[in-house]
Amino acid sequence: MGPSDLEYSITLEALPRDLQPFAEELPFHLGLTAHPDGGWDDYSALAPFQRLPFYASERPGQGLAPELQSRYLRAHHRGGFFGLLIDRLDDGQVAPRPEWPRLRQALFDQWLQSLTEATGNEVLATEAIKVALEDWAEAVSNEKALLSRRRLSMAQYACLVSQKVSWLGTSAFCLLLAHGDPSRLPSFRRAFDLLLLSSQCLDDALDADEDARLHGIGFPEALGHPPRGLLRTAPGVARLGAAVAREGGFHELGAWLADRARSLDESHSGKSSLQAEMSALALMAAVTQLYGGPTVTSP
């Protein structure tokens, strides 16, 4: 059992008893796994997504106390459970159930409680979650509007990705604000956004046909590039994220992103074409203009 599933077993025990049988199979009900006994770790296997506060806690000298780091990891996982729930419910791919409103509230309450316990600051925890959920709601609204116009820029796409999944970074951001060096937060946020963007480029390239069926258009077409072009952008974005992370002193995250970039290159470079590589160069130039750093698309 991985870290997300271990934490969810504790989360499950704290839910109202009558919700537990349904909530026990929540990843399946949300369409994240193919079988009722599937877990959260089946869906989110990337290490930073599972342990982002660990990467945020890296600093010179004495590290964060293990007990405090565990509190932030708990808040991170509980934020993930809630964020995936609201995102899947909004996406319209989840069957209506009478349990949803109560389960949503229960998971929200657990997230707020755990983040308050980690930060020791209820005002900070409340405001951070409020900002993350406002970002998510704005991204959902903008995504629908942009796709209905069938065109969006890379800047708009990157903003959508950052806002729509900002809840995943909330606990790590709070760690830097409450128990780290707040001046390092902008660098970490940029690296985190590039981590998200790299992953989303890959997912949206692979899901282009399904998105076109569900929404009338996929993201590659809306960006004006072929799916393979967006696919080949993913390693360059990860590599830029690695440079940003290292520059900010987050060497563990930088090393992971560099390895991720190499893995993506090895997995997909042989399936590319001149058109895809030219598209990746254009998209990567736009990303570099947004986030800074050298334009790099190959090892």
PDB file of C-alpha atoms in Angstrom:
ATOM      1  CA  MET A   1       0.000   0.000   0.000  1.00  0.00           C
ATOM      2  CA  GLY A   2       1.463   3.357  -1.065  1.00  0.00           C
ATOM      3  CA  PRO A   3       1.485   6.647   0.860  1.00  0.00           C
ATOM      4  CA  SER A   4      -1.778   7.989  -0.567  1.00  0.00           C
ATOM      5  CA  ASP A   5      -3.671   4.789   0.168  1.00  0.00           C
ATOM      6  CA  LEU A   6      -2.186   4.574   3.663  1.00  0.00           C
ATOM      7  CA  GLU A   7      -3.365   8.091   4.431  1.00  0.00           C
ATOM      8  CA  TYR A   8      -6.772   7.426   2.914  1.00  0.00           C
ATOM      9  CA  SER A   9      -7.282   4.473   5.246  1.00  0.00           C
ATOM     10  CA  ILE A  10      -6.963   6.941   8.148  1.00  0.00           C
ATOM     11  CA  THR A  11      -9.170   9.463   6.374  1.00  0.00           C
ATOM     12  CA  LEU A  12     -11.786   6.773   5.851  1.00  0.00           C
ATOM     13  CA  GLU A  13     -11.947   5.890   9.536  1.00  0.00           C
ATOM     14  CA  ALA A  14     -12.640   9.538  10.412  1.00  0.00           C
ATOM     15  CA  LEU A  15     -15.630   9.798   8.047  1.00  0.00           C
ATOM     16  CA  PRO A  16     -19.219   9.334   9.262  1.00  0.00           C
ATOM     17  CA  ARG A  17     -19.822   5.608   9.526  1.00  0.00           C
ATOM     18  CA  ASP A  18     -22.690   5.531   7.034  1.00  0.00           C
ATOM     19  CA  LEU A  19     -20.456   7.133   4.360  1.00  0.00           C
ATOM     20  CA  GLN A  20     -17.575   4.714   4.782  1.00  0.00           C
ATOM     21  CA  PRO A  21     -18.786   1.832   2.532  1.00  0.00           C
ATOM     22  CA  PHE A  22     -19.259   4.208  -0.405  1.00  0.00           C
ATOM     23  CA  ALA A  23     -16.125   6.245   0.335  1.00  0.00           C
ATOM     24  CA  GLU A  24     -14.013   3.093   0.562  1.00  0.00           C
ATOM     25  CA  GLU A  25     -14.351   2.724  -3.210  1.00  0.00           C
ATOM     26  CA  LEU A  26     -14.044   6.450  -3.961  1.00  0.00           C
ATOM     27  CA  PRO A  27     -11.222   6.181  -6.548  1.00  0.00           C
ATOM     28  CA  PHE A  28     -13.414   3.741  -8.494  1.00  0.00           C
ATOM     29  CA  HIS A  29     -16.534   5.920  -8.210  1.00  0.00           C
ATOM     30  CA  LEU A  30     -14.525   8.878  -9.507  1.00  0.00           C
ATOM     31  CA  GLY A  31     -13.324   6.877 -12.505  1.00  0.00           C
ATOM     32  CA  LEU A  32      -9.694   6.981 -11.395  1.00  0.00           C
ATOM     33  CA  THR A  33      -9.336   3.188 -11.302  1.00  0.00           C
ATOM     34  CA  ALA A  34     -10.906   0.392 -13.315  1.00  0.00           C
ATOM     35  CA  HIS A  35     -11.823  -1.820 -10.352  1.00  0.00           C
ATOM     36  CA  PRO A  36     -13.692  -1.201  -7.069  1.00  0.00           C
ATOM     37  CA  ASP A  37     -10.659  -2.298  -5.052  1.00  0.00           C
ATOM     38  CA  GLY A  38      -8.326   0.117  -6.881  1.00  0.00           C
ATOM     39  CA  GLY A  39      -6.546   2.793  -4.869  1.00  0.00           C
ATOM     40  CA  TRP A  40      -5.311   6.354  -5.128  1.00  0.00           C
ATOM     41  CA  ASP A  41      -1.762   5.210  -5.777  1.00  0.00           C
ATOM     42  CA  ASP A  42      -2.970   3.466  -8.951  1.00  0.00           C
ATOM     43  CA  TYR A  43      -3.858   6.907 -10.321  1.00  0.00           C
ATOM     44  CA  SER A  44      -1.096   9.145  -8.988  1.00  0.00           C
ATOM     45  CA  ALA A  45       2.238   7.352  -9.060  1.00  0.00           C
ATOM     46  CA  LEU A  46       4.576  10.330  -9.609  1.00  0.00           C
ATOM     47  CA  ALA A  47       6.638  10.977  -6.476  1.00  0.00           C
ATOM     48  CA  PRO A  48       6.203  14.790  -6.298  1.00  0.00           C
ATOM     49  CA  PHE A  49       2.436  14.448  -6.548  1.00  0.00           C
ATOM     50  CA  GLN A  50       2.476  12.048  -3.614  1.00  0.00           C
ATOM     51  CA  ARG A  51       5.087  13.816  -1.467  1.00  0.00           C
ATOM     52  CA  LEU A  52       5.279  17.451  -2.580  1.00  0.00           C
ATOM     53  CA  PRO A  53       5.833  18.889   0.956  1.00  0.00           C
ATOM     54  CA  PHE A  54       8.932  16.687   1.226  1.00  0.00           C
ATOM     55  CA  TYR A  55      10.428  18.488  -1.776  1.00  0.00           C
ATOM     56  CA  ALA A  56       9.367  21.893  -0.448  1.00  0.00           C
ATOM     57  CA  SER A  57      11.019  21.217   2.915  1.00  0.00           C
ATOM     58  CA  GLU A  58      14.534  20.961   1.440  1.00  0.00           C
ATOM     59  CA  ARG A  59      16.728  23.715   2.852  1.00  0.00           C
ATOM     60  CA  PRO A  60      20.320  24.332   3.985  1.00  0.00           C
ATOM     61  CA  GLY A  61      21.160  23.285   7.512  1.00  0.00           C
ATOM     62  CA  GLN A  62      18.734  21.512   9.802  1.00  0.00           C
ATOM     63  CA  GLY A  63      15.702  20.109   8.012  1.00  0.00           C
ATOM     64  CA  LEU A  64      12.093  20.116   9.066  1.00  0.00           C
ATOM     65  CA  ALA A  65      11.280  17.907  12.056  1.00  0.00           C
ATOM     66  CA  PRO A  66       9.900  14.522  10.886  1.00  0.00           C
ATOM     67  CA  GLU A  67       6.686  14.941  12.891  1.00  0.00           C
ATOM     68  CA  LEU A  68       5.998  18.323  11.306  1.00  0.00           C
ATOM     69  CA  GLN A  69       6.795  16.999   7.848  1.00  0.00           C
ATOM     70  CA  SER A  70       4.299  14.170   8.443  1.00  0.00           C
ATOM     71  CA  ARG A  71       1.595  16.699   9.281  1.00  0.00           C
ATOM     72  CA  TYR A  72       2.157  18.529   6.019  1.00  0.00           C
ATOM     73  CA  LEU A  73       2.116  15.255   4.087  1.00  0.00           C
ATOM     74  CA  ARG A  74      -1.222  14.400   5.694  1.00  0.00           C
ATOM     75  CA  ALA A  75      -2.640  17.781   4.709  1.00  0.00           C
ATOM     76  CA  HIS A  76      -1.236  17.312   1.196  1.00  0.00           C
ATOM     77  CA  HIS A  77      -2.936  13.950   0.722  1.00  0.00           C
ATOM     78  CA  ARG A  78      -6.229  15.159   2.132  1.00  0.00           C
ATOM     79  CA  GLY A  79      -6.129  18.163  -0.158  1.00  0.00           C
ATOM     80  CA  GLY A  80      -5.571  15.747  -3.028  1.00  0.00           C
ATOM     81  CA  PHE A  81      -8.581  13.623  -2.098  1.00  0.00           C
ATOM     82  CA  PHE A  82     -10.814  16.685  -1.969  1.00  0.00           C
ATOM     83  CA  GLY A  83      -9.366  18.295  -5.099  1.00  0.00           C
ATOM     84  CA  LEU A  84      -9.788  15.191  -7.224  1.00  0.00           C
ATOM     85  CA  LEU A  85     -13.336  14.799  -5.937  1.00  0.00           C
ATOM     86  CA  ILE A  86     -14.473  18.295  -6.914  1.00  0.00           C
ATOM     87  CA  ASP A  87     -12.631  18.146 -10.232  1.00  0.00           C
ATOM     88  CA  ARG A  88     -14.228  14.866 -11.279  1.00  0.00           C
ATOM     89  CA  LEU A  89     -17.667  15.966 -10.121  1.00  0.00           C
ATOM     90  CA  ASP A  90     -17.403  19.152 -12.159  1.00  0.00           C
ATOM     91  CA  ASP A  91     -16.146  17.278 -15.209  1.00  0.00           C
ATOM     92  CA  GLY A  92     -19.506  15.534 -15.553  1.00  0.00           C
ATOM     93  CA  GLN A  93     -18.007  12.050 -15.784  1.00  0.00           C
ATOM     94  CA  VAL A  94     -19.269  10.913 -12.380  1.00  0.00           C
ATOM     95  CA  ALA A  95     -22.719   9.453 -11.837  1.00  0.00           C
ATOM     96  CA  PRO A  96     -25.018  11.437  -9.493  1.00  0.00           C
ATOM     97  CA  ARG A  97     -25.115  10.004  -5.990  1.00  0.00           C
ATOM     98  CA  PRO A  98     -26.874  11.246  -2.826  1.00  0.00           C
ATOM     99  CA  GLU A  99     -23.619  10.775  -0.903  1.00  0.00           C
ATOM    100  CA  TRP A 100     -21.650  13.395  -2.840  1.00  0.00           C
ATOM    101  CA  PRO A 101     -22.593  16.577  -0.898  1.00  0.00           C
ATOM    102  CA  ARG A 102     -21.881  15.096   2.533  1.00  0.00           C
ATOM    103  CA  LEU A 103     -18.693  13.380   1.392  1.00  0.00           C
ATOM    104  CA  ARG A 104     -17.466  16.580  -0.216  1.00  0.00           C
ATOM    105  CA  GLN A 105     -18.022  18.518   3.002  1.00  0.00           C
ATOM    106  CA  ALA A 106     -16.429  15.816   5.155  1.00  0.00           C
ATOM    107  CA  LEU A 107     -13.285  15.692   3.004  1.00  0.00           C
ATOM    108  CA  PHE A 108     -13.082  19.483   2.961  1.00  0.00           C
ATOM    109  CA  ASP A 109     -13.309  19.614   6.750  1.00  0.00           C
ATOM    110  CA  GLN A 110     -10.507  17.048   7.070  1.00  0.00           C
ATOM    111  CA  TRP A 111      -8.300  19.025   4.692  1.00  0.00           C
ATOM    112  CA  LEU A 112      -8.800  22.275   6.586  1.00  0.00           C
ATOM    113  CA  GLN A 113      -8.254  20.605   9.943  1.00  0.00           C
ATOM    114  CA  SER A 114      -5.049  18.858   8.864  1.00  0.00           C
ATOM    115  CA  LEU A 115      -3.604  21.997   7.242  1.00  0.00           C
ATOM    116  CA  THR A 116      -4.435  24.022  10.350  1.00  0.00           C
ATOM    117  CA  GLU A 117      -2.656  21.434  12.504  1.00  0.00           C
ATOM    118  CA  ALA A 118       0.392  21.489  10.217  1.00  0.00           C
ATOM    119  CA  THR A 119       0.750  25.267  10.013  1.00  0.00           C
ATOM    120  CA  GLY A 120      -0.443  26.031  13.535  1.00  0.00           C
ATOM    121  CA  ASN A 121      -2.271  28.943  11.922  1.00  0.00           C
ATOM    122  CA  GLU A 122      -5.986  28.620  11.155  1.00  0.00           C
ATOM    123  CA  VAL A 123      -6.089  31.964   9.338  1.00  0.00           C
ATOM    124  CA  LEU A 124      -3.269  30.934   6.978  1.00  0.00           C
ATOM    125  CA  ALA A 125      -4.790  27.504   6.342  1.00  0.00           C
ATOM    126  CA  THR A 126      -8.252  28.933   5.683  1.00  0.00           C
ATOM    127  CA  GLU A 127      -6.980  31.655   3.358  1.00  0.00           C
ATOM    128  CA  ALA A 128      -4.676  29.292   1.441  1.00  0.00           C
ATOM    129  CA  ILE A 129      -7.507  26.850   0.774  1.00  0.00           C
ATOM    130  CA  LYS A 130      -9.842  29.707  -0.166  1.00  0.00           C
ATOM    131  CA  VAL A 131      -7.346  31.009  -2.730  1.00  0.00           C
ATOM    132  CA  ALA A 132      -6.775  27.523  -4.176  1.00  0.00           C
ATOM    133  CA  LEU A 133     -10.493  26.872  -4.601  1.00  0.00           C
ATOM    134  CA  GLU A 134     -11.066  30.310  -6.125  1.00  0.00           C
ATOM    135  CA  ASP A 135      -8.269  29.548  -8.598  1.00  0.00           C
ATOM    136  CA  TRP A 136      -9.874  26.200  -9.397  1.00  0.00           C
ATOM    137  CA  ALA A 137     -13.333  27.713  -9.954  1.00  0.00           C
ATOM    138  CA  GLU A 138     -11.909  30.437 -12.203  1.00  0.00           C
ATOM    139  CA  ALA A 139      -9.957  27.871 -14.219  1.00  0.00           C
ATOM    140  CA  VAL A 140     -13.029  25.674 -14.691  1.00  0.00           C
ATOM    141  CA  SER A 141     -15.016  28.649 -15.981  1.00  0.00           C
ATOM    142  CA  ASN A 142     -12.213  29.872 -18.244  1.00  0.00           C
ATOM    143  CA  GLU A 143     -11.541  26.385 -19.608  1.00  0.00           C
ATOM    144  CA  LYS A 144     -15.114  26.009 -20.809  1.00  0.00           C
ATOM    145  CA  ALA A 145     -15.124  29.475 -22.356  1.00  0.00           C
ATOM    146  CA  LEU A 146     -11.797  29.000 -24.127  1.00  0.00           C
ATOM    147  CA  LEU A 147     -12.686  25.568 -25.493  1.00  0.00           C
ATOM    148  CA  SER A 148     -16.014  26.895 -26.753  1.00  0.00           C
ATOM    149  CA  ARG A 149     -14.024  29.439 -28.789  1.00  0.00           C
ATOM    150  CA  ARG A 150     -11.851  26.536 -30.006  1.00  0.00           C
ATOM    151  CA  ARG A 151      -8.629  28.486 -29.582  1.00  0.00           C
ATOM    152  CA  LEU A 152      -6.234  29.252 -26.742  1.00  0.00           C
ATOM    153  CA  SER A 153      -2.638  30.386 -26.407  1.00  0.00           C
ATOM    154  CA  MET A 154       0.096  28.594 -24.509  1.00  0.00           C
ATOM    155  CA  ALA A 155      -0.059  31.379 -21.901  1.00  0.00           C
ATOM    156  CA  GLN A 156      -3.772  30.701 -21.386  1.00  0.00           C
ATOM    157  CA  TYR A 157      -3.173  26.959 -21.295  1.00  0.00           C
ATOM    158  CA  ALA A 158      -0.392  27.257 -18.707  1.00  0.00           C
ATOM    159  CA  CYS A 159      -2.561  29.529 -16.558  1.00  0.00           C
ATOM    160  CA  LEU A 160      -5.441  27.031 -16.714  1.00  0.00           C
ATOM    161  CA  VAL A 161      -3.188  24.189 -15.606  1.00  0.00           C
ATOM    162  CA  SER A 162      -1.654  26.205 -12.768  1.00  0.00           C
ATOM    163  CA  GLN A 163      -4.996  27.427 -11.430  1.00  0.00           C
ATOM    164  CA  LYS A 164      -6.965  24.226 -11.886  1.00  0.00           C
ATOM    165  CA  VAL A 165      -4.548  22.124  -9.852  1.00  0.00           C
ATOM    166  CA  SER A 166      -3.232  24.738  -7.420  1.00  0.00           C
ATOM    167  CA  TRP A 167      -4.961  22.850  -4.586  1.00  0.00           C
ATOM    168  CA  LEU A 168      -2.319  20.146  -4.992  1.00  0.00           C
ATOM    169  CA  GLY A 169       0.418  22.595  -4.046  1.00  0.00           C
ATOM    170  CA  THR A 170      -1.395  24.312  -1.172  1.00  0.00           C
ATOM    171  CA  SER A 171       0.177  22.334   1.680  1.00  0.00           C
ATOM    172  CA  ALA A 172       3.693  22.705   0.266  1.00  0.00           C
ATOM    173  CA  PHE A 173       3.171  26.439  -0.237  1.00  0.00           C
ATOM    174  CA  CYS A 174       1.982  26.781   3.361  1.00  0.00           C
ATOM    175  CA  LEU A 175       5.029  24.861   4.574  1.00  0.00           C
ATOM    176  CA  LEU A 176       7.307  27.454   3.012  1.00  0.00           C
ATOM    177  CA  LEU A 177       5.225  30.303   4.429  1.00  0.00           C
ATOM    178  CA  ALA A 178       4.868  28.948   7.976  1.00  0.00           C
ATOM    179  CA  HIS A 179       7.976  26.823   8.539  1.00  0.00           C
ATOM    180  CA  GLY A 180      10.403  27.733   5.779  1.00  0.00           C
ATOM    181  CA  ASP A 181      11.642  30.810   3.966  1.00  0.00           C
ATOM    182  CA  PRO A 182       8.706  32.646   2.324  1.00  0.00           C
ATOM    183  CA  SER A 183      11.106  34.315  -0.124  1.00  0.00           C
ATOM    184  CA  ARG A 184      11.697  30.883  -1.715  1.00  0.00           C
ATOM    185  CA  LEU A 185       8.011  30.328  -2.459  1.00  0.00           C
ATOM    186  CA  PRO A 186       8.004  32.029  -5.907  1.00  0.00           C
ATOM    187  CA  SER A 187      10.810  29.742  -7.142  1.00  0.00           C
ATOM    188  CA  PHE A 188       9.095  26.656  -5.798  1.00  0.00           C
ATOM    189  CA  ARG A 189       5.775  27.713  -7.308  1.00  0.00           C
ATOM    190  CA  ARG A 190       7.366  28.194 -10.726  1.00  0.00           C
ATOM    191  CA  ALA A 191       8.985  24.755 -10.558  1.00  0.00           C
ATOM    192  CA  PHE A 192       5.715  23.204  -9.397  1.00  0.00           C
ATOM    193  CA  ASP A 193       3.784  24.893 -12.207  1.00  0.00           C
ATOM    194  CA  LEU A 194       6.259  23.500 -14.733  1.00  0.00           C
ATOM    195  CA  LEU A 195       5.901  20.043 -13.189  1.00  0.00           C
ATOM    196  CA  LEU A 196       2.131  20.316 -13.613  1.00  0.00           C
ATOM    197  CA  LEU A 197       2.423  21.694 -17.135  1.00  0.00           C
ATOM    198  CA  SER A 198       4.751  18.921 -18.273  1.00  0.00           C
ATOM    199  CA  SER A 199       2.374  16.279 -16.932  1.00  0.00           C
ATOM    200  CA  GLN A 200      -0.640  17.992 -18.468  1.00  0.00           C
ATOM    201  CA  CYS A 201       1.008  18.311 -21.882  1.00  0.00           C
ATOM    202  CA  LEU A 202       1.538  14.554 -21.836  1.00  0.00           C
ATOM    203  CA  ASP A 203      -1.984  13.754 -20.623  1.00  0.00           C
ATOM    204  CA  ASP A 204      -3.731  16.131 -23.025  1.00  0.00           C
ATOM    205  CA  ALA A 205      -1.710  14.841 -25.981  1.00  0.00           C
ATOM    206  CA  LEU A 206      -2.627  11.239 -25.176  1.00  0.00           C
ATOM    207  CA  ASP A 207      -6.281  12.119 -24.424  1.00  0.00           C
ATOM    208  CA  ALA A 208      -6.836  14.337 -27.471  1.00  0.00           C
ATOM    209  CA  ASP A 209      -9.319  11.981 -29.147  1.00  0.00           C
ATOM    210  CA  GLU A 210     -11.308  11.386 -25.962  1.00  0.00           C
ATOM    211  CA  ASP A 211     -11.422  15.114 -25.174  1.00  0.00           C
ATOM    212  CA  ALA A 212     -12.621  15.834 -28.699  1.00  0.00           C
ATOM    213  CA  ARG A 213     -15.418  13.310 -28.205  1.00  0.00           C
ATOM    214  CA  LEU A 214     -16.426  14.732 -24.811  1.00  0.00           C
ATOM    215  CA  HIS A 215     -15.890  18.449 -25.404  1.00  0.00           C
ATOM    216  CA  GLY A 216     -15.891  18.848 -29.177  1.00  0.00           C
ATOM    217  CA  ILE A 217     -12.185  19.695 -29.290  1.00  0.00           C
ATOM    218  CA  GLY A 218      -8.954  18.546 -27.675  1.00  0.00           C
ATOM    219  CA  PHE A 219      -6.280  20.809 -26.248  1.00  0.00           C
ATOM    220  CA  PRO A 220      -3.678  20.191 -28.992  1.00  0.00           C
ATOM    221  CA  GLU A 221      -6.138  21.350 -31.658  1.00  0.00           C
ATOM    222  CA  ALA A 222      -7.156  24.350 -29.544  1.00  0.00           C
ATOM    223  CA  LEU A 223      -3.476  25.266 -29.222  1.00  0.00           C
ATOM    224  CA  GLY A 224      -3.092  24.947 -32.986  1.00  0.00           C
ATOM    225  CA  HIS A 225      -0.612  22.067 -32.842  1.00  0.00           C
ATOM    226  CA  PRO A 226      -0.721  18.296 -33.433  1.00  0.00           C
ATOM    227  CA  PRO A 227      -0.975  15.980 -30.419  1.00  0.00           C
ATOM    228  CA  ARG A 228       2.571  14.742 -31.040  1.00  0.00           C
ATOM    229  CA  GLY A 229       3.825  18.314 -30.798  1.00  0.00           C
ATOM    230  CA  LEU A 230       2.279  18.731 -27.363  1.00  0.00           C
ATOM    231  CA  LEU A 231       3.622  15.317 -26.395  1.00  0.00           C
ATOM    232  CA  ARG A 232       7.159  16.317 -27.365  1.00  0.00           C
ATOM    233  CA  THR A 233       6.814  19.556 -25.386  1.00  0.00           C
ATOM    234  CA  ALA A 234       6.476  17.637 -22.101  1.00  0.00           C
ATOM    235  CA  PRO A 235      10.187  16.731 -21.643  1.00  0.00           C
ATOM    236  CA  GLY A 236      11.340  20.263 -22.419  1.00  0.00           C
ATOM    237  CA  VAL A 237       8.946  21.688 -19.837  1.00  0.00           C
ATOM    238  CA  ALA A 238      10.178  19.178 -17.251  1.00  0.00           C
ATOM    239  CA  ARG A 239      13.775  20.087 -18.062  1.00  0.00           C
ATOM    240  CA  LEU A 240      13.032  23.782 -17.618  1.00  0.00           C
ATOM    241  CA  GLY A 241      11.328  22.956 -14.321  1.00  0.00           C
ATOM    242  CA  ALA A 242      14.481  21.152 -13.208  1.00  0.00           C
ATOM    243  CA  ALA A 243      16.578  24.247 -13.906  1.00  0.00           C
ATOM    244  CA  VAL A 244      14.135  26.490 -12.037  1.00  0.00           C
ATOM    245  CA  ALA A 245      14.025  24.113  -9.056  1.00  0.00           C
ATOM    246  CA  ARG A 246      17.813  23.857  -8.811  1.00  0.00           C
ATOM    247  CA  GLU A 247      18.187  27.622  -9.069  1.00  0.00           C
ATOM    248  CA  GLY A 248      15.798  27.982  -6.122  1.00  0.00           C
ATOM    249  CA  GLY A 249      17.721  25.467  -4.021  1.00  0.00           C
ATOM    250  CA  PHE A 250      15.201  22.639  -4.431  1.00  0.00           C
ATOM    251  CA  HIS A 251      17.712  20.086  -5.650  1.00  0.00           C
ATOM    252  CA  GLU A 252      15.640  16.966  -4.910  1.00  0.00           C
ATOM    253  CA  LEU A 253      12.789  18.288  -7.054  1.00  0.00           C
ATOM    254  CA  GLY A 254      15.264  19.417  -9.700  1.00  0.00           C
ATOM    255  CA  ALA A 255      16.833  15.956  -9.868  1.00  0.00           C
ATOM    256  CA  TRP A 256      13.438  14.297 -10.162  1.00  0.00           C
ATOM    257  CA  LEU A 257      12.345  16.641 -12.963  1.00  0.00           C
ATOM    258  CA  ALA A 258      15.610  16.083 -14.844  1.00  0.00           C
ATOM    259  CA  ASP A 259      15.118  12.311 -14.617  1.00  0.00           C
ATOM    260  CA  ARG A 260      11.525  12.736 -15.729  1.00  0.00           C
ATOM    261  CA  ALA A 261      12.618  14.728 -18.778  1.00  0.00           C
ATOM    262  CA  ARG A 262      15.103  12.027 -19.777  1.00  0.00           C
ATOM    263  CA  SER A 263      12.478   9.321 -19.317  1.00  0.00           C
ATOM    264  CA  LEU A 264       9.944  11.165 -21.467  1.00  0.00           C
ATOM    265  CA  ASP A 265      12.530  11.725 -24.179  1.00  0.00           C
ATOM    266  CA  GLU A 266      13.480   8.055 -24.208  1.00  0.00           C
ATOM    267  CA  SER A 267       9.847   6.946 -24.268  1.00  0.00           C
ATOM    268  CA  HIS A 268       8.565   9.128 -27.075  1.00  0.00           C
ATOM    269  CA  SER A 269      11.413  10.507 -29.200  1.00  0.00           C
ATOM    270  CA  GLY A 270      11.312   7.592 -31.642  1.00  0.00           C
ATOM    271  CA  LYS A 271       7.623   8.169 -32.334  1.00  0.00           C
ATOM    272  CA  SER A 272       8.108  11.789 -33.364  1.00  0.00           C
ATOM    273  CA  SER A 273       8.185  13.609 -36.697  1.00  0.00           C
ATOM    274  CA  LEU A 274       9.605  16.840 -38.074  1.00  0.00           C
ATOM    275  CA  GLN A 275       6.203  18.506 -37.691  1.00  0.00           C
ATOM    276  CA  ALA A 276       5.965  17.403 -34.054  1.00  0.00           C
ATOM    277  CA  GLU A 277       9.486  18.604 -33.263  1.00  0.00           C
ATOM    278  CA  MET A 278       8.824  21.997 -34.858  1.00  0.00           C
ATOM    279  CA  SER A 279       5.601  22.311 -32.869  1.00  0.00           C
ATOM    280  CA  ALA A 280       7.459  21.419 -29.677  1.00  0.00           C
ATOM    281  CA  LEU A 281      10.048  24.114 -30.384  1.00  0.00           C
ATOM    282  CA  ALA A 282       7.324  26.738 -30.847  1.00  0.00           C
ATOM    283  CA  LEU A 283       5.410  25.670 -27.742  1.00  0.00           C
ATOM    284  CA  MET A 284       8.577  25.463 -25.665  1.00  0.00           C
ATOM    285  CA  ALA A 285       9.601  28.961 -26.719  1.00  0.00           C
ATOM    286  CA  ALA A 286       6.250  30.230 -25.428  1.00  0.00           C
ATOM    287  CA  VAL A 287       6.714  28.383 -22.123  1.00  0.00           C
ATOM    288  CA  THR A 288      10.217  29.808 -21.715  1.00  0.00           C
ATOM    289  CA  GLN A 289       8.891  33.306 -22.325  1.00  0.00           C
ATOM    290  CA  LEU A 290       6.373  32.748 -19.520  1.00  0.00           C
ATOM    291  CA  TYR A 291       8.673  31.147 -16.952  1.00  0.00           C
ATOM    292  CA  GLY A 292      12.162  32.281 -17.938  1.00  0.00           C
ATOM    293  CA  GLY A 293      15.277  30.192 -18.439  1.00  0.00           C
ATOM    294  CA  PRO A 294      16.983  28.696 -21.488  1.00  0.00           C
ATOM    295  CA  THR A 295      14.920  27.025 -24.180  1.00  0.00           C
ATOM    296  CA  VAL A 296      15.885  23.338 -24.107  1.00  0.00           C
ATOM    297  CA  THR A 297      14.033  20.454 -25.716  1.00  0.00           C
ATOM    298  CA  SER A 298      16.713  17.771 -25.782  1.00  0.00           C
ATOM    299  CA  PRO A 299      19.147  16.303 -23.229  1.00  0.00           C
TER     300      PRO A 299
END
